[in-house]
Backbone as a chain_set.jsonl record, in Angstrom:
{"seq": "MIKSHKLNFLVFALSIIVFLFWFIGTNYNIHSNELVNGFFELLSLPMLILLFAIPVISIANIIKNGFSLKSFDLYSILVILCAAFILYSKK", "coords": {"N": [[31.043, 134.426, 148.499], [31.616, 137.923, 148.474], [32.437, 139.729, 151.329], [30.714, 142.472, 152.844], [32.19, 144.659, 153.725], [34.628, 144.312, 152.343], [33.673, 144.52, 149.731], [32.799, 147.129, 149.694], [35.218, 148.483, 150.148], [36.526, 147.753, 147.746], [34.944, 148.92, 145.855], [35.383, 151.604, 146.52], [38.15, 151.803, 146.032], [38.098, 151.36, 143.272], [36.742, 153.643, 142.521], [38.584, 155.635, 143.134], [40.527, 155.016, 141.274], [39.16, 155.512, 138.894], [38.705, 158.239, 139.164], [41.348, 159.224, 139.161], [42.129, 158.409, 136.548], [40.466, 159.928, 134.839], [41.207, 162.5, 135.757], [43.978, 162.676, 135.104], [43.727, 162.249, 132.335], [42.38, 164.548, 131.494], [43.945, 166.674, 132.245], [46.535, 166.417, 131.351], [48.675, 166.075, 128.468], [47.917, 163.552, 126.872], [47.981, 162.576, 124.336], [50.324, 162.988, 123.043], [52.125, 160.813, 123.168], [52.121, 157.811, 121.554], [51.77, 155.227, 122.701], [50.772, 155.645, 125.258], [48.467, 157.071, 124.508], [47.061, 155.036, 123.129], [46.617, 153.225, 125.207], [45.067, 154.82, 126.855], [42.8, 155.274, 125.275], [41.897, 152.67, 124.985], [41.077, 152.077, 127.605], [39.15, 153.925, 128.116], [36.336, 153.501, 127.581], [35.585, 151.421, 129.463], [36.091, 152.825, 131.864], [34.384, 154.941, 131.7], [31.914, 153.538, 131.825], [32.247, 152.537, 134.451], [32.091, 154.983, 135.694], [29.377, 155.538, 135.773], [28.391, 153.159, 136.921], [29.471, 152.793, 139.535], [28.251, 154.68, 141.351], [25.647, 153.599, 141.418], [26.06, 151.062, 142.526], [27.069, 151.776, 144.967], [24.954, 153.169, 146.075], [23.035, 151.16, 146.192], [24.37, 149.54, 148.106], [24.349, 151.274, 150.311], [21.566, 151.358, 150.784], [21.063, 148.688, 151.345], [22.731, 148.112, 153.572], [22.366, 150.213, 155.353], [22.773, 153.658, 156.173], [25.926, 155.004, 156.861], [28.535, 156.971, 158.144], [30.986, 155.949, 158.356], [31.246, 154.126, 156.39], [32.516, 153.107, 153.118], [30.911, 153.71, 151.013], [29.624, 156.224, 150.832], [31.839, 157.901, 150.449], [32.838, 156.917, 148.083], [30.865, 157.66, 146.262], [31.184, 160.468, 146.496], [33.717, 160.818, 145.476], [33.411, 159.872, 142.862], [31.536, 161.821, 141.986], [33.264, 164.075, 142.019], [34.932, 163.264, 139.913], [33.116, 163.281, 137.814], [32.488, 165.96, 137.742], [34.938, 166.995, 136.938], [35.08, 166.046, 134.318], [32.817, 167.333, 133.289], [33.509, 170.059, 133.529], [35.504, 170.321, 131.804], [37.732, 171.981, 129.618]], "CA": [[30.571, 135.782, 148.331], [32.453, 138.918, 149.046], [31.867, 140.362, 152.423], [30.24, 143.803, 152.56], [33.303, 145.627, 153.927], [35.586, 144.17, 151.294], [33.061, 145.041, 148.537], [32.824, 148.62, 149.831], [36.607, 148.917, 149.876], [36.848, 147.503, 146.328], [34.238, 149.963, 145.057], [36.076, 152.851, 146.832], [39.431, 151.743, 145.28], [37.788, 151.533, 141.887], [36.352, 155.079, 142.309], [39.836, 156.39, 143.168], [41.178, 154.754, 140.026], [38.426, 156.187, 137.89], [39.001, 159.633, 139.337], [42.73, 159.499, 138.679], [42.2, 158.266, 135.091], [39.864, 161.098, 134.179], [41.983, 163.683, 136.118], [45.179, 162.622, 134.268], [43.287, 162.304, 130.96], [41.934, 165.921, 131.17], [44.935, 167.671, 132.611], [47.875, 166.18, 130.74], [48.615, 165.856, 127.029], [48.199, 162.112, 126.657], [47.965, 162.298, 122.88], [51.66, 163.114, 122.484], [52.727, 159.545, 123.126], [51.223, 156.796, 120.942], [51.519, 154.126, 123.544], [49.889, 156.176, 126.28], [47.177, 157.357, 123.878], [46.329, 153.754, 122.916], [46.226, 152.698, 126.535], [43.923, 155.659, 127.372], [41.646, 154.987, 124.433], [41.423, 151.273, 125.325], [40.462, 152.012, 128.906], [38.188, 155.024, 128.328], [35.015, 153.051, 127.672], [35.333, 150.807, 130.804], [36.125, 153.86, 132.915], [33.084, 155.618, 131.517], [30.932, 152.656, 132.364], [32.388, 152.564, 135.88], [31.661, 156.289, 136.213], [27.993, 155.417, 136.037], [28.053, 152.011, 137.679], [29.903, 152.881, 140.921], [27.217, 155.285, 142.254], [24.545, 152.677, 141.546], [26.487, 149.964, 143.408], [27.238, 152.405, 146.264], [23.663, 153.485, 146.637], [22.468, 149.84, 146.602], [24.98, 149.106, 149.356], [23.778, 152.071, 151.348], [20.184, 150.926, 151.07], [21.106, 147.339, 151.911], [23.476, 148.069, 154.819], [22.081, 151.324, 156.109], [23.706, 154.744, 155.991], [26.961, 155.235, 157.931], [29.612, 157.881, 157.693], [32.2, 155.144, 158.353], [31.358, 153.147, 155.26], [33.255, 153.648, 151.945], [29.981, 153.964, 149.981], [29.432, 157.655, 150.673], [33.078, 158.529, 149.928], [32.91, 156.45, 146.688], [30.022, 158.545, 145.512], [31.784, 161.798, 146.411], [34.885, 160.819, 144.523], [32.86, 159.857, 141.458], [30.991, 163.146, 141.649], [34.366, 164.936, 141.595], [35.384, 162.884, 138.543], [32.112, 163.721, 136.839], [32.634, 167.425, 137.687], [36.152, 167.241, 136.132], [34.703, 165.808, 132.929], [31.837, 168.329, 132.882], [34.13, 171.374, 133.478], [36.72, 170.227, 130.899], [37.777, 173.092, 128.692]], "C": [[31.457, 136.796, 149.082], [31.763, 139.589, 150.168], [31.584, 141.879, 152.162], [31.349, 144.846, 152.712], [34.325, 145.485, 152.86], [35.004, 144.724, 149.958], [33.073, 146.558, 148.558], [34.179, 149.185, 149.568], [36.995, 148.78, 148.415], [36.17, 148.59, 145.506], [34.965, 151.279, 145.275], [37.431, 152.878, 146.111], [39.176, 151.988, 143.777], [37.433, 153.031, 141.612], [37.592, 155.966, 142.35], [40.552, 156.218, 141.803], [40.519, 155.468, 138.866], [38.645, 157.716, 137.928], [40.338, 159.994, 138.764], [42.82, 159.353, 137.172], [41.609, 159.484, 134.418], [40.608, 162.424, 134.572], [43.251, 163.718, 135.185], [44.838, 162.862, 132.777], [42.916, 163.758, 130.605], [42.952, 166.908, 131.365], [46.277, 167.552, 131.938], [47.698, 165.837, 129.296], [48.964, 164.374, 126.841], [48.306, 161.712, 125.167], [49.36, 162.443, 122.266], [52.414, 161.814, 122.311], [51.765, 158.482, 122.625], [50.817, 155.743, 121.829], [50.511, 154.476, 124.651], [48.499, 156.478, 125.736], [46.388, 156.045, 123.609], [45.819, 153.157, 124.196], [44.994, 153.499, 127.109], [42.683, 155.343, 126.522], [41.06, 153.625, 124.682], [40.672, 151.264, 126.643], [39.353, 153.058, 129.071], [36.755, 154.527, 128.399], [34.708, 152.284, 129.066], [35.28, 151.794, 131.906], [34.885, 154.706, 132.809], [31.904, 154.748, 132.068], [30.973, 152.632, 133.902], [31.982, 153.885, 136.536], [30.154, 156.282, 136.527], [27.574, 154.252, 136.934], [28.419, 152.104, 139.16], [28.849, 153.56, 141.785], [26.033, 154.34, 142.394], [24.896, 151.572, 142.581], [26.552, 150.585, 144.822], [25.89, 152.728, 146.91], [22.915, 152.204, 147.01], [23.103, 149.312, 147.925], [24.498, 149.941, 150.508], [22.378, 151.693, 151.755], [20.194, 149.547, 151.785], [21.69, 147.361, 153.392], [23.045, 149.186, 155.775], [23.153, 152.424, 155.925], [24.657, 154.841, 157.158], [28.061, 156.058, 157.373], [30.924, 157.078, 157.654], [32.338, 154.212, 157.15], [32.0, 153.876, 154.059], [32.258, 154.057, 150.91], [29.783, 155.421, 149.761], [30.67, 158.266, 150.007], [33.276, 158.048, 148.451], [32.044, 157.357, 145.805], [30.586, 159.942, 145.372], [32.931, 161.863, 145.499], [34.413, 160.703, 143.107], [32.252, 161.117, 141.065], [32.103, 164.131, 141.314], [34.905, 164.572, 140.228], [34.46, 163.348, 137.538], [32.225, 165.274, 136.707], [33.868, 167.77, 136.772], [35.733, 167.09, 134.648], [33.739, 166.877, 132.448], [32.494, 169.692, 132.717], [35.362, 171.345, 132.557], [36.606, 171.251, 129.828], [37.99, 172.626, 127.245]], "O": [[31.96, 136.528, 150.173], [30.612, 139.999, 150.023], [32.224, 142.464, 151.288], [31.436, 145.793, 151.93], [34.89, 146.505, 152.464], [35.732, 145.315, 149.161], [33.334, 147.194, 147.537], [34.333, 150.198, 148.885], [37.728, 149.622, 147.895], [36.76, 149.119, 144.564], [35.159, 152.024, 144.314], [37.813, 153.938, 145.614], [39.919, 152.709, 143.111], [37.803, 153.58, 140.574], [37.635, 156.973, 141.644], [41.108, 157.175, 141.264], [41.193, 155.97, 137.967], [38.754, 158.379, 136.896], [40.466, 160.939, 137.985], [43.546, 160.127, 136.548], [42.218, 160.023, 133.494], [40.622, 163.364, 133.778], [43.513, 164.745, 134.558], [45.552, 163.569, 132.066], [43.14, 164.155, 129.461], [42.898, 167.956, 130.721], [47.071, 168.492, 131.955], [46.638, 165.338, 128.92], [50.126, 164.001, 126.676], [48.695, 160.589, 124.847], [49.57, 162.071, 121.112], [53.253, 161.7, 121.417], [50.705, 158.277, 123.215], [49.659, 155.328, 121.799], [49.566, 153.74, 124.934], [47.488, 156.196, 126.38], [45.182, 155.987, 123.847], [44.703, 152.639, 124.252], [44.077, 152.952, 127.721], [41.601, 155.162, 127.08], [39.846, 153.444, 124.596], [39.711, 150.508, 126.789], [38.676, 153.059, 130.1], [35.985, 155.058, 129.199], [33.681, 152.529, 129.699], [34.483, 151.629, 132.83], [34.387, 155.155, 133.841], [31.006, 155.278, 132.721], [29.942, 152.694, 134.572], [31.597, 153.944, 137.704], [29.717, 156.959, 137.457], [26.553, 154.321, 137.619], [27.71, 151.524, 139.982], [28.564, 153.063, 142.874], [25.449, 154.303, 143.476], [24.061, 151.222, 143.414], [26.117, 149.946, 145.78], [25.708, 152.581, 148.119], [22.233, 152.164, 148.034], [22.412, 148.709, 148.746], [24.252, 149.407, 151.589], [22.042, 151.705, 152.939], [19.418, 149.307, 152.71], [21.17, 146.699, 154.29], [23.36, 149.087, 156.961], [24.294, 152.135, 155.563], [24.242, 154.769, 158.315], [28.478, 155.86, 156.232], [31.872, 157.488, 156.986], [33.383, 153.602, 156.923], [32.018, 155.105, 154.006], [32.661, 154.717, 149.952], [29.77, 155.862, 148.612], [30.537, 159.072, 149.087], [33.862, 158.79, 147.663], [32.467, 157.764, 144.723], [30.502, 160.553, 144.307], [33.123, 162.861, 144.804], [34.952, 161.366, 142.221], [32.396, 161.52, 139.911], [31.93, 164.953, 140.414], [35.295, 165.451, 139.458], [34.889, 163.787, 136.471], [32.056, 165.8, 135.607], [33.822, 168.699, 135.965], [36.033, 167.964, 133.833], [33.829, 167.297, 131.295], [32.082, 170.443, 131.833], [36.163, 172.279, 132.563], [35.561, 171.406, 129.195], [38.051, 173.452, 126.334]]}, "num_chains": 1, "name": "protein.A"}
C-alpha cells in the first residue's frame, strides 16, 4: 500500500499536470499541429476525469489524516480550483 505522504505527493503532482494541460490547451493554438491536436484530444477525457477525481481524493485524505497546512491535499485542491477557473473563464 502507498504511504499517505507519497499518495499526497502523487495527487499533488497529478493536479499540477492537470493544471498545466488545461492552461496550455486554453491559451495556445494547439489545433494548428495535427500531432499535438491528436495528443490533446486523446488526453482530454482522462484530464477531465482527474479534474473531478482529484478534489474527491484530496478531501478523503483530509478527512482520513486530519487537516494540516503542511499536507499536499489542500494545495492539490487549490491547484485544481485554479484549473477549473481557467476552464470556466475560457473565452
